[in-house]
mmCIF file with all atom_site columns, C-alpha atoms in Angstrom:
data_model
loop_
_atom_site.group_PDB
_atom_site.id
_atom_site.type_symbol
_atom_site.label_atom_id
_atom_site.label_alt_id
_atom_site.label_comp_id
_atom_site.label_asym_id
_atom_site.label_entity_id
_atom_site.label_seq_id
_atom_site.pdbx_PDB_ins_code
_atom_site.Cartn_x
_atom_site.Cartn_y
_atom_site.Cartn_z
_atom_site.occupancy
_atom_site.B_iso_or_equiv
_atom_site.pdbx_formal_charge
_atom_site.auth_seq_id
_atom_site.auth_comp_id
_atom_site.auth_asym_id
_atom_site.auth_atom_id
_atom_site.pdbx_PDB_model_num
ATOM 1   C CA . ARG A 1 1   ? -16.059 154.067 11.860  1.00 76.00 ? 1   ARG A CA 1
ATOM 2   C CA . LYS A 1 2   ? -18.685 153.814 9.127   1.00 83.00 ? 2   LYS A CA 1
ATOM 3   C CA . GLU A 1 3   ? -21.485 151.334 9.631   1.00 88.00 ? 3   GLU A CA 1
ATOM 4   C CA . VAL A 1 4   ? -20.891 149.828 6.182   1.00 92.00 ? 4   VAL A CA 1
ATOM 5   C CA . GLU A 1 5   ? -17.387 149.866 4.776   1.00 94.00 ? 5   GLU A CA 1
ATOM 6   C CA . GLN A 1 6   ? -16.159 149.084 1.298   1.00 94.00 ? 6   GLN A CA 1
ATOM 7   C CA . ASP A 1 7   ? -12.857 149.390 -0.494  1.00 91.00 ? 7   ASP A CA 1
ATOM 8   C CA . PRO A 1 8   ? -13.463 152.361 -2.809  1.00 89.00 ? 8   PRO A CA 1
ATOM 9   C CA . GLY A 1 9   ? -11.120 150.985 -5.490  1.00 90.00 ? 9   GLY A CA 1
ATOM 10  C CA . PRO A 1 10  ? -10.928 151.649 -8.318  1.00 94.00 ? 10  PRO A CA 1
ATOM 11  C CA . PHE A 1 11  ? -10.481 148.128 -9.561  1.00 95.00 ? 11  PHE A CA 1
ATOM 12  C CA . ASN A 1 12  ? -9.088  148.116 -13.080 1.00 96.00 ? 12  ASN A CA 1
ATOM 13  C CA . VAL A 1 13  ? -9.427  144.688 -14.711 1.00 97.00 ? 13  VAL A CA 1
ATOM 14  C CA . PRO A 1 14  ? -9.273  143.310 -18.246 1.00 97.00 ? 14  PRO A CA 1
ATOM 15  C CA . GLU A 1 15  ? -12.268 141.758 -19.931 1.00 97.00 ? 15  GLU A CA 1
ATOM 16  C CA . GLY A 1 16  ? -12.746 138.172 -18.868 1.00 97.00 ? 16  GLY A CA 1
ATOM 17  C CA . ALA A 1 17  ? -11.147 138.631 -15.467 1.00 97.00 ? 17  ALA A CA 1
ATOM 18  C CA . THR A 1 18  ? -12.676 137.553 -12.178 1.00 97.00 ? 18  THR A CA 1
ATOM 19  C CA . VAL A 1 19  ? -12.975 140.283 -9.577  1.00 97.00 ? 19  VAL A CA 1
ATOM 20  C CA . ALA A 1 20  ? -14.144 140.189 -5.970  1.00 96.00 ? 20  ALA A CA 1
ATOM 21  C CA . PHE A 1 21  ? -15.475 142.976 -3.780  1.00 95.00 ? 21  PHE A CA 1
ATOM 22  C CA . ASN A 1 22  ? -15.743 142.889 -0.023  1.00 95.00 ? 22  ASN A CA 1
ATOM 23  C CA . CYS A 1 23  ? -17.892 144.768 2.417   1.00 95.00 ? 23  CYS A CA 1
ATOM 24  C CA . THR A 1 24  ? -18.066 144.772 6.215   1.00 96.00 ? 24  THR A CA 1
ATOM 25  C CA . TYR A 1 25  ? -20.866 146.021 8.437   1.00 94.00 ? 25  TYR A CA 1
ATOM 26  C CA . SER A 1 26  ? -20.664 146.912 12.094  1.00 92.00 ? 26  SER A CA 1
ATOM 27  C CA . ASN A 1 27  ? -24.225 146.520 13.354  1.00 86.00 ? 27  ASN A CA 1
ATOM 28  C CA . SER A 1 28  ? -24.869 142.898 14.304  1.00 84.00 ? 28  SER A CA 1
ATOM 29  C CA . ALA A 1 29  ? -28.616 143.582 14.257  1.00 83.00 ? 29  ALA A CA 1
ATOM 30  C CA . SER A 1 30  ? -28.546 144.108 10.497  1.00 85.00 ? 30  SER A CA 1
ATOM 31  C CA . GLN A 1 31  ? -31.217 142.022 8.864   1.00 83.00 ? 31  GLN A CA 1
ATOM 32  C CA . SER A 1 32  ? -30.927 142.010 5.114   1.00 87.00 ? 32  SER A CA 1
ATOM 33  C CA . PHE A 1 33  ? -28.179 142.629 2.662   1.00 91.00 ? 33  PHE A CA 1
ATOM 34  C CA . PHE A 1 34  ? -27.917 143.611 -0.978  1.00 92.00 ? 34  PHE A CA 1
ATOM 35  C CA . TRP A 1 35  ? -25.578 144.609 -3.740  1.00 95.00 ? 35  TRP A CA 1
ATOM 36  C CA . TYR A 1 36  ? -26.670 147.506 -5.920  1.00 93.00 ? 36  TYR A CA 1
ATOM 37  C CA . ARG A 1 37  ? -25.043 148.793 -9.053  1.00 95.00 ? 37  ARG A CA 1
ATOM 38  C CA . GLN A 1 38  ? -24.830 152.501 -9.814  1.00 93.00 ? 38  GLN A CA 1
ATOM 39  C CA . ASP A 1 39  ? -23.742 153.913 -13.133 1.00 93.00 ? 39  ASP A CA 1
ATOM 40  C CA . CYS A 1 40  ? -22.303 157.405 -13.326 1.00 88.00 ? 40  CYS A CA 1
ATOM 41  C CA . ARG A 1 41  ? -24.919 160.059 -12.565 1.00 83.00 ? 41  ARG A CA 1
ATOM 42  C CA . LYS A 1 42  ? -27.708 157.482 -12.431 1.00 88.00 ? 42  LYS A CA 1
ATOM 43  C CA . GLU A 1 43  ? -29.792 155.969 -9.676  1.00 88.00 ? 43  GLU A CA 1
ATOM 44  C CA . PRO A 1 44  ? -28.765 152.695 -7.969  1.00 90.00 ? 44  PRO A CA 1
ATOM 45  C CA . LYS A 1 45  ? -30.269 149.498 -9.333  1.00 90.00 ? 45  LYS A CA 1
ATOM 46  C CA . LEU A 1 46  ? -30.618 146.271 -7.382  1.00 88.00 ? 46  LEU A CA 1
ATOM 47  C CA . LEU A 1 47  ? -28.104 143.691 -8.527  1.00 93.00 ? 47  LEU A CA 1
ATOM 48  C CA . MET A 1 48  ? -28.862 140.909 -6.083  1.00 92.00 ? 48  MET A CA 1
ATOM 49  C CA . SER A 1 49  ? -29.791 140.018 -2.549  1.00 89.00 ? 49  SER A CA 1
ATOM 50  C CA . VAL A 1 50  ? -27.229 138.362 -0.302  1.00 90.00 ? 50  VAL A CA 1
ATOM 51  C CA . TYR A 1 51  ? -27.909 135.278 1.793   1.00 82.00 ? 51  TYR A CA 1
ATOM 52  C CA . SER A 1 52  ? -25.831 133.162 4.148   1.00 82.00 ? 52  SER A CA 1
ATOM 53  C CA . SER A 1 53  ? -26.330 130.224 1.842   1.00 85.00 ? 53  SER A CA 1
ATOM 54  C CA . GLY A 1 54  ? -24.877 132.207 -1.032  1.00 85.00 ? 54  GLY A CA 1
ATOM 55  C CA . ASN A 1 55  ? -26.675 133.566 -4.030  1.00 90.00 ? 55  ASN A CA 1
ATOM 56  C CA . GLU A 1 56  ? -25.644 133.124 -7.648  1.00 93.00 ? 56  GLU A CA 1
ATOM 57  C CA . ASP A 1 57  ? -27.062 134.900 -10.679 1.00 93.00 ? 57  ASP A CA 1
ATOM 58  C CA . GLY A 1 58  ? -25.201 134.133 -13.866 1.00 96.00 ? 58  GLY A CA 1
ATOM 59  C CA . ARG A 1 59  ? -21.710 135.550 -13.572 1.00 97.00 ? 59  ARG A CA 1
ATOM 60  C CA . PHE A 1 60  ? -22.418 137.120 -10.188 1.00 97.00 ? 60  PHE A CA 1
ATOM 61  C CA . THR A 1 61  ? -22.107 135.373 -6.831  1.00 96.00 ? 61  THR A CA 1
ATOM 62  C CA . ALA A 1 62  ? -22.857 137.006 -3.488  1.00 96.00 ? 62  ALA A CA 1
ATOM 63  C CA . GLN A 1 63  ? -22.071 135.634 -0.068  1.00 95.00 ? 63  GLN A CA 1
ATOM 64  C CA . LEU A 1 64  ? -22.869 136.650 3.496   1.00 94.00 ? 64  LEU A CA 1
ATOM 65  C CA . ASN A 1 65  ? -20.888 135.685 6.582   1.00 93.00 ? 65  ASN A CA 1
ATOM 66  C CA . ARG A 1 66  ? -22.900 136.801 9.584   1.00 91.00 ? 66  ARG A CA 1
ATOM 67  C CA . ALA A 1 67  ? -20.300 135.682 12.112  1.00 92.00 ? 67  ALA A CA 1
ATOM 68  C CA . SER A 1 68  ? -17.666 137.902 10.530  1.00 93.00 ? 68  SER A CA 1
ATOM 69  C CA . GLN A 1 69  ? -20.205 140.569 9.446   1.00 93.00 ? 69  GLN A CA 1
ATOM 70  C CA . TYR A 1 70  ? -18.812 140.380 5.959   1.00 93.00 ? 70  TYR A CA 1
ATOM 71  C CA . ILE A 1 71  ? -20.423 140.431 2.515   1.00 95.00 ? 71  ILE A CA 1
ATOM 72  C CA . SER A 1 72  ? -18.785 139.618 -0.784  1.00 96.00 ? 72  SER A CA 1
ATOM 73  C CA . LEU A 1 73  ? -19.555 139.923 -4.482  1.00 97.00 ? 73  LEU A CA 1
ATOM 74  C CA . LEU A 1 74  ? -17.726 137.902 -7.111  1.00 97.00 ? 74  LEU A CA 1
ATOM 75  C CA . ILE A 1 75  ? -17.942 138.768 -10.787 1.00 97.00 ? 75  ILE A CA 1
ATOM 76  C CA . ARG A 1 76  ? -16.671 136.177 -13.246 1.00 98.00 ? 76  ARG A CA 1
ATOM 77  C CA . ASP A 1 77  ? -15.811 136.722 -16.899 1.00 98.00 ? 77  ASP A CA 1
ATOM 78  C CA . SER A 1 78  ? -15.986 140.525 -16.567 1.00 98.00 ? 78  SER A CA 1
ATOM 79  C CA . LYS A 1 79  ? -17.606 142.454 -19.404 1.00 97.00 ? 79  LYS A CA 1
ATOM 80  C CA . LEU A 1 80  ? -17.049 146.051 -20.416 1.00 97.00 ? 80  LEU A CA 1
ATOM 81  C CA . SER A 1 81  ? -20.641 146.706 -19.394 1.00 97.00 ? 81  SER A CA 1
ATOM 82  C CA . ASP A 1 82  ? -19.850 145.666 -15.824 1.00 98.00 ? 82  ASP A CA 1
ATOM 83  C CA . SER A 1 83  ? -17.970 148.948 -15.356 1.00 97.00 ? 83  SER A CA 1
ATOM 84  C CA . ALA A 1 84  ? -19.873 150.777 -12.613 1.00 97.00 ? 84  ALA A CA 1
ATOM 85  C CA . THR A 1 85  ? -19.870 151.467 -8.904  1.00 95.00 ? 85  THR A CA 1
ATOM 86  C CA . TYR A 1 86  ? -21.050 148.577 -6.749  1.00 97.00 ? 86  TYR A CA 1
ATOM 87  C CA . LEU A 1 87  ? -22.816 149.525 -3.538  1.00 95.00 ? 87  LEU A CA 1
ATOM 88  C CA . CYS A 1 88  ? -23.048 147.276 -0.518  1.00 95.00 ? 88  CYS A CA 1
ATOM 89  C CA . VAL A 1 89  ? -26.377 147.882 1.206   1.00 92.00 ? 89  VAL A CA 1
ATOM 90  C CA . VAL A 1 90  ? -27.530 146.805 4.635   1.00 91.00 ? 90  VAL A CA 1
ATOM 91  C CA . ASN A 1 91  ? -30.990 147.079 6.156   1.00 86.00 ? 91  ASN A CA 1
ATOM 92  C CA . ARG A 1 92  ? -31.284 147.184 9.893   1.00 77.00 ? 92  ARG A CA 1
ATOM 93  C CA . GLY A 1 93  ? -34.494 147.031 11.817  1.00 64.00 ? 93  GLY A CA 1
ATOM 94  C CA . THR A 1 94  ? -33.524 147.952 15.359  1.00 54.00 ? 94  THR A CA 1
ATOM 95  C CA . GLY A 1 95  ? -33.627 151.603 16.375  1.00 50.00 ? 95  GLY A CA 1
ATOM 96  C CA . GLY A 1 96  ? -35.999 152.235 13.508  1.00 54.00 ? 96  GLY A CA 1
ATOM 97  C CA . PHE A 1 97  ? -35.814 150.721 10.050  1.00 64.00 ? 97  PHE A CA 1
ATOM 98  C CA . LYS A 1 98  ? -32.904 152.131 8.125   1.00 76.00 ? 98  LYS A CA 1
ATOM 99  C CA . THR A 1 99  ? -31.033 151.375 4.947   1.00 83.00 ? 99  THR A CA 1
ATOM 100 C CA . ILE A 1 100 ? -27.312 152.010 5.077   1.00 87.00 ? 100 ILE A CA 1
ATOM 101 C CA . PHE A 1 101 ? -25.293 152.341 1.897   1.00 90.00 ? 101 PHE A CA 1
ATOM 102 C CA . GLY A 1 102 ? -21.611 151.717 1.579   1.00 92.00 ? 102 GLY A CA 1
ATOM 103 C CA . ALA A 1 103 ? -19.639 154.344 -0.290  1.00 90.00 ? 103 ALA A CA 1
ATOM 104 C CA . GLY A 1 104 ? -19.251 151.971 -3.230  1.00 93.00 ? 104 GLY A CA 1
ATOM 105 C CA . THR A 1 105 ? -16.470 150.218 -5.061  1.00 95.00 ? 105 THR A CA 1
ATOM 106 C CA . ARG A 1 106 ? -15.603 151.518 -8.482  1.00 95.00 ? 106 ARG A CA 1
ATOM 107 C CA . LEU A 1 107 ? -14.928 148.944 -11.209 1.00 97.00 ? 107 LEU A CA 1
ATOM 108 C CA . PHE A 1 108 ? -13.397 149.646 -14.604 1.00 97.00 ? 108 PHE A CA 1
ATOM 109 C CA . VAL A 1 109 ? -13.311 146.762 -17.086 1.00 97.00 ? 109 VAL A CA 1
ATOM 110 C CA . LYS A 1 110 ? -10.998 147.373 -20.007 1.00 96.00 ? 110 LYS A CA 1
ATOM 111 C CA . ALA A 1 111 ? -10.827 145.761 -23.424 1.00 94.00 ? 111 ALA A CA 1
ATOM 112 C CA . GLY B 2 1   ? -40.192 145.414 -11.746 1.00 65.00 ? 1   GLY B CA 1
ATOM 113 C CA . ALA B 2 2   ? -41.645 148.312 -9.841  1.00 75.00 ? 2   ALA B CA 1
ATOM 114 C CA . VAL B 2 3   ? -41.227 151.743 -11.405 1.00 88.00 ? 3   VAL B CA 1
ATOM 115 C CA . VAL B 2 4   ? -40.519 154.942 -9.529  1.00 92.00 ? 4   VAL B CA 1
ATOM 116 C CA . SER B 2 5   ? -40.383 158.263 -11.324 1.00 94.00 ? 5   SER B CA 1
ATOM 117 C CA . GLN B 2 6   ? -38.999 161.622 -10.253 1.00 96.00 ? 6   GLN B CA 1
ATOM 118 C CA . HIS B 2 7   ? -39.610 165.067 -11.592 1.00 96.00 ? 7   HIS B CA 1
ATOM 119 C CA . PRO B 2 8   ? -37.788 167.189 -12.535 1.00 96.00 ? 8   PRO B CA 1
ATOM 120 C CA . SER B 2 9   ? -34.665 165.295 -13.537 1.00 94.00 ? 9   SER B CA 1
ATOM 121 C CA . ARG B 2 10  ? -32.565 168.420 -13.412 1.00 95.00 ? 10  ARG B CA 1
ATOM 122 C CA . VAL B 2 11  ? -33.128 171.872 -11.976 1.00 96.00 ? 11  VAL B CA 1
ATOM 123 C CA . ILE B 2 12  ? -31.002 174.972 -11.778 1.00 96.00 ? 12  ILE B CA 1
ATOM 124 C CA . CYS B 2 13  ? -32.184 177.742 -9.507  1.00 95.00 ? 13  CYS B CA 1
ATOM 125 C CA . LYS B 2 14  ? -31.011 180.927 -7.874  1.00 96.00 ? 14  LYS B CA 1
ATOM 126 C CA . SER B 2 15  ? -29.975 181.042 -4.244  1.00 96.00 ? 15  SER B CA 1
ATOM 127 C CA . GLY B 2 16  ? -32.915 181.737 -1.967  1.00 96.00 ? 16  GLY B CA 1
ATOM 128 C CA . THR B 2 17  ? -35.584 180.105 -4.115  1.00 96.00 ? 17  THR B CA 1
ATOM 129 C CA . SER B 2 18  ? -37.530 176.970 -3.225  1.00 97.00 ? 18  SER B CA 1
ATOM 130 C CA . VAL B 2 19  ? -37.525 173.840 -5.331  1.00 97.00 ? 19  VAL B CA 1
ATOM 131 C CA . LYS B 2 20  ? -40.074 171.024 -5.261  1.00 97.00 ? 20  LYS B CA 1
ATOM 132 C CA . ILE B 2 21  ? -39.155 167.505 -6.316  1.00 97.00 ? 21  ILE B CA 1
ATOM 133 C CA . GLU B 2 22  ? -41.825 164.872 -6.928  1.00 97.00 ? 22  GLU B CA 1
ATOM 134 C CA . CYS B 2 23  ? -41.455 161.153 -6.435  1.00 96.00 ? 23  CYS B CA 1
ATOM 135 C CA . ARG B 2 24  ? -44.125 158.823 -7.802  1.00 94.00 ? 24  ARG B CA 1
ATOM 136 C CA . SER B 2 25  ? -44.624 155.092 -7.660  1.00 91.00 ? 25  SER B CA 1
ATOM 137 C CA . LEU B 2 26  ? -46.141 154.340 -11.049 1.00 91.00 ? 26  LEU B CA 1
ATOM 138 C CA . ASP B 2 27  ? -47.455 150.821 -10.771 1.00 86.00 ? 27  ASP B CA 1
ATOM 139 C CA . PHE B 2 28  ? -47.659 150.119 -7.061  1.00 86.00 ? 28  PHE B CA 1
ATOM 140 C CA . GLN B 2 29  ? -48.657 151.709 -3.797  1.00 86.00 ? 29  GLN B CA 1
ATOM 141 C CA . ALA B 2 30  ? -45.952 152.986 -1.514  1.00 85.00 ? 30  ALA B CA 1
ATOM 142 C CA . THR B 2 31  ? -46.912 153.690 2.085   1.00 82.00 ? 31  THR B CA 1
ATOM 143 C CA . THR B 2 32  ? -43.283 154.519 2.760   1.00 85.00 ? 32  THR B CA 1
ATOM 144 C CA . MET B 2 33  ? -40.843 156.356 0.556   1.00 90.00 ? 33  MET B CA 1
ATOM 145 C CA . PHE B 2 34  ? -37.295 157.390 1.299   1.00 92.00 ? 34  PHE B CA 1
ATOM 146 C CA . TRP B 2 35  ? -35.387 160.489 0.294   1.00 95.00 ? 35  TRP B CA 1
ATOM 147 C CA . TYR B 2 36  ? -31.628 160.361 -0.179  1.00 94.00 ? 36  TYR B CA 1
ATOM 148 C CA . ARG B 2 37  ? -28.966 162.854 -1.081  1.00 95.00 ? 37  ARG B CA 1
ATOM 149 C CA . GLN B 2 38  ? -25.721 162.009 -2.830  1.00 92.00 ? 38  GLN B CA 1
ATOM 150 C CA . PHE B 2 39  ? -22.782 164.371 -3.145  1.00 90.00 ? 39  PHE B CA 1
ATOM 151 C CA . PRO B 2 40  ? -20.137 163.684 -5.820  1.00 84.00 ? 40  PRO B CA 1
ATOM 152 C CA . LYS B 2 41  ? -18.076 160.551 -5.155  1.00 79.00 ? 41  LYS B CA 1
ATOM 153 C CA . GLN B 2 42  ? -19.941 159.908 -1.924  1.00 84.00 ? 42  GLN B CA 1
ATOM 154 C CA . SER B 2 43  ? -22.522 157.385 -0.894  1.00 84.00 ? 43  SER B CA 1
ATOM 155 C CA . LEU B 2 44  ? -26.243 157.894 -0.672  1.00 89.00 ? 44  LEU B CA 1
ATOM 156 C CA . MET B 2 45  ? -27.228 159.424 2.631   1.00 90.00 ? 45  MET B CA 1
ATOM 157 C CA . LEU B 2 46  ? -30.741 158.936 3.910   1.00 90.00 ? 46  LEU B CA 1
ATOM 158 C CA . MET B 2 47  ? -32.368 162.272 4.612   1.00 94.00 ? 47  MET B CA 1
ATOM 159 C CA . ALA B 2 48  ? -35.817 161.225 5.717   1.00 93.00 ? 48  ALA B CA 1
ATOM 160 C CA . THR B 2 49  ? -38.481 158.578 5.646   1.00 90.00 ? 49  THR B CA 1
ATOM 161 C CA . SER B 2 50  ? -41.743 159.742 4.161   1.00 87.00 ? 50  SER B CA 1
ATOM 162 C CA . ASN B 2 51  ? -44.891 158.110 5.548   1.00 83.00 ? 51  ASN B CA 1
ATOM 163 C CA . GLU B 2 52  ? -48.224 158.393 3.784   1.00 83.00 ? 52  GLU B CA 1
ATOM 164 C CA . GLY B 2 53  ? -50.675 160.397 5.839   1.00 82.00 ? 53  GLY B CA 1
ATOM 165 C CA . SER B 2 54  ? -48.270 161.265 8.618   1.00 83.00 ? 54  SER B CA 1
ATOM 166 C CA . LYS B 2 55  ? -45.187 163.317 9.325   1.00 87.00 ? 55  LYS B CA 1
ATOM 167 C CA . ALA B 2 56  ? -41.868 162.379 7.847   1.00 91.00 ? 56  ALA B CA 1
ATOM 168 C CA . THR B 2 57  ? -39.072 161.039 10.010  1.00 90.00 ? 57  THR B CA 1
ATOM 169 C CA . TYR B 2 58  ? -35.862 162.976 9.524   1.00 93.00 ? 58  TYR B CA 1
ATOM 170 C CA . GLU B 2 59  ? -32.350 161.721 10.022  1.00 91.00 ? 59  GLU B CA 1
ATOM 171 C CA . GLN B 2 60  ? -30.064 163.432 12.468  1.00 90.00 ? 60  GLN B CA 1
ATOM 172 C CA . GLY B 2 61  ? -28.593 166.584 11.031  1.00 92.00 ? 61  GLY B CA 1
ATOM 173 C CA . VAL B 2 62  ? -31.292 167.092 8.393   1.00 94.00 ? 62  VAL B CA 1
ATOM 174 C CA . GLU B 2 63  ? -33.316 170.253 8.941   1.00 94.00 ? 63  GLU B CA 1
ATOM 175 C CA . LYS B 2 64  ? -37.002 169.449 8.688   1.00 93.00 ? 64  LYS B CA 1
ATOM 176 C CA . ASP B 2 65  ? -37.932 173.090 8.134   1.00 94.00 ? 65  ASP B CA 1
ATOM 177 C CA . LYS B 2 66  ? -35.567 173.332 5.216   1.00 96.00 ? 66  LYS B CA 1
ATOM 178 C CA . PHE B 2 67  ? -36.441 170.025 3.571   1.00 97.00 ? 67  PHE B CA 1
ATOM 179 C CA . LEU B 2 68  ? -40.221 169.810 3.625   1.00 96.00 ? 68  LEU B CA 1
ATOM 180 C CA . ILE B 2 69  ? -41.697 166.423 2.857   1.00 94.00 ? 69  ILE B CA 1
ATOM 181 C CA . ASN B 2 70  ? -45.296 165.745 1.990   1.00 91.00 ? 70  ASN B CA 1
ATOM 182 C CA . HIS B 2 71  ? -46.670 162.265 1.332   1.00 89.00 ? 71  HIS B CA 1
ATOM 183 C CA . ALA B 2 72  ? -50.270 163.012 0.539   1.00 82.00 ? 72  ALA B CA 1
ATOM 184 C CA . SER B 2 73  ? -51.144 159.853 -1.356  1.00 89.00 ? 73  SER B CA 1
ATOM 185 C CA . LEU B 2 74  ? -49.989 156.275 -1.697  1.00 88.00 ? 74  LEU B CA 1
ATOM 186 C CA . THR B 2 75  ? -48.199 157.065 -4.945  1.00 91.00 ? 75  THR B CA 1
ATOM 187 C CA . LEU B 2 76  ? -46.721 160.510 -4.413  1.00 93.00 ? 76  LEU B CA 1
ATOM 188 C CA . SER B 2 77  ? -44.182 162.064 -2.080  1.00 94.00 ? 77  SER B CA 1
ATOM 189 C CA . THR B 2 78  ? -42.722 165.532 -2.543  1.00 95.00 ? 78  THR B CA 1
ATOM 190 C CA . LEU B 2 79  ? -39.524 167.059 -1.219  1.00 97.00 ? 79  LEU B CA 1
ATOM 191 C CA . THR B 2 80  ? -39.308 170.848 -1.154  1.00 97.00 ? 80  THR B CA 1
ATOM 192 C CA . VAL B 2 81  ? -35.914 172.425 -0.628  1.00 97.00 ? 81  VAL B CA 1
ATOM 193 C CA . THR B 2 82  ? -36.756 175.807 0.853   1.00 96.00 ? 82  THR B CA 1
ATOM 194 C CA . SER B 2 83  ? -34.490 178.825 0.463   1.00 96.00 ? 83  SER B CA 1
ATOM 195 C CA . ALA B 2 84  ? -31.942 176.782 -1.413  1.00 96.00 ? 84  ALA B CA 1
ATOM 196 C CA . HIS B 2 85  ? -28.266 177.649 -1.161  1.00 96.00 ? 85  HIS B CA 1
ATOM 197 C CA . PRO B 2 86  ? -25.272 176.489 -3.220  1.00 96.00 ? 86  PRO B CA 1
ATOM 198 C CA . GLU B 2 87  ? -24.360 173.905 -0.565  1.00 95.00 ? 87  GLU B CA 1
ATOM 199 C CA . ASP B 2 88  ? -27.724 172.242 -1.221  1.00 96.00 ? 88  ASP B CA 1
ATOM 200 C CA . SER B 2 89  ? -26.588 171.415 -4.746  1.00 96.00 ? 89  SER B CA 1
ATOM 201 C CA . SER B 2 90  ? -26.658 167.649 -4.923  1.00 95.00 ? 90  SER B CA 1
ATOM 202 C CA . PHE B 2 91  ? -28.265 164.589 -6.459  1.00 95.00 ? 91  PHE B CA 1
ATOM 203 C CA . TYR B 2 92  ? -31.563 163.856 -4.707  1.00 96.00 ? 92  TYR B CA 1
ATOM 204 C CA . ILE B 2 93  ? -32.991 160.368 -5.084  1.00 95.00 ? 93  ILE B CA 1
ATOM 205 C CA . CYS B 2 94  ? -36.182 158.865 -3.760  1.00 95.00 ? 94  CYS B CA 1
ATOM 206 C CA . SER B 2 95  ? -36.988 155.211 -3.295  1.00 91.00 ? 95  SER B CA 1
ATOM 207 C CA . ALA B 2 96  ? -39.969 153.111 -2.371  1.00 88.00 ? 96  ALA B CA 1
ATOM 208 C CA . GLY B 2 97  ? -40.632 149.579 -1.320  1.00 77.00 ? 97  GLY B CA 1
ATOM 209 C CA . GLN B 2 98  ? -43.269 147.750 -3.302  1.00 67.00 ? 98  GLN B CA 1
ATOM 210 C CA . ASP B 2 99  ? -46.532 147.218 -1.441  1.00 60.00 ? 99  ASP B CA 1
ATOM 211 C CA . GLY B 2 100 ? -45.044 148.110 1.899   1.00 59.00 ? 100 GLY B CA 1
ATOM 212 C CA . ASN B 2 101 ? -42.029 145.827 1.589   1.00 65.00 ? 101 ASN B CA 1
ATOM 213 C CA . THR B 2 102 ? -39.066 148.062 2.341   1.00 64.00 ? 102 THR B CA 1
ATOM 214 C CA . ASP B 2 103 ? -36.545 145.259 2.141   1.00 69.00 ? 103 ASP B CA 1
ATOM 215 C CA . THR B 2 104 ? -35.987 145.821 -1.559  1.00 72.00 ? 104 THR B CA 1
ATOM 216 C CA . GLN B 2 105 ? -36.125 149.411 -2.644  1.00 79.00 ? 105 GLN B CA 1
ATOM 217 C CA . TYR B 2 106 ? -36.783 150.735 -6.098  1.00 85.00 ? 106 TYR B CA 1
ATOM 218 C CA . PHE B 2 107 ? -35.149 154.022 -6.867  1.00 90.00 ? 107 PHE B CA 1
ATOM 219 C CA . GLY B 2 108 ? -36.320 156.966 -8.882  1.00 92.00 ? 108 GLY B CA 1
ATOM 220 C CA . PRO B 2 109 ? -33.939 158.276 -11.555 1.00 92.00 ? 109 PRO B CA 1
ATOM 221 C CA . GLY B 2 110 ? -32.857 161.142 -9.330  1.00 94.00 ? 110 GLY B CA 1
ATOM 222 C CA . THR B 2 111 ? -32.982 164.920 -9.519  1.00 96.00 ? 111 THR B CA 1
ATOM 223 C CA . ARG B 2 112 ? -29.820 166.904 -9.974  1.00 95.00 ? 112 ARG B CA 1
ATOM 224 C CA . LEU B 2 113 ? -30.166 170.233 -8.194  1.00 96.00 ? 113 LEU B CA 1
ATOM 225 C CA . THR B 2 114 ? -27.769 173.071 -8.897  1.00 96.00 ? 114 THR B CA 1
ATOM 226 C CA . VAL B 2 115 ? -28.153 176.230 -6.846  1.00 96.00 ? 115 VAL B CA 1
ATOM 227 C CA . LEU B 2 116 ? -26.343 179.242 -8.248  1.00 95.00 ? 116 LEU B CA 1
#
């Protein structure tokens, strides 16, 4: 089983739709959590950090549930420019610091 | 935000040659940099952690003699793929945490290596 798991998608949604991505992690010692966005053939870019209290940035809302080891990303009012791959990222400190990337969820927003 | 550059952005080489990729933090010091590899439609896989002034820490399954890492200064880490083969063709990306904070990583633009 992968340490960080995501639904690969693709999610095909119309402009203006609300879409939610989920991610689960297996290592309970994981310390910090992020969503990154990666466009085709480009490097990942930090979208937002994820906290238990929830984190909102404009149309994007991220949530962490430590008890269930589950992370979510909600995108409201989807734009064409939101089309990308969204990577769930987990940092764990035990056994040596390490960043684990999920395989990503592909999103296509259509006009 | 912090800027990380990589050079070259794309390289095509013959099998058996060595290729050096540079990763630079342009506006901050990076005591630790990370090297990743990404095959098509797959996630980023950490290859090694590059520590300034000391030996790199390699992930399991990554050959340290094949992927040579040098982190000679606080702003530069290099990855040399020695005796490259077609199966080494991939997207290589480095990242660094700003001022020693590895919680949030800033990524270089990546280097696409094609070995013929």
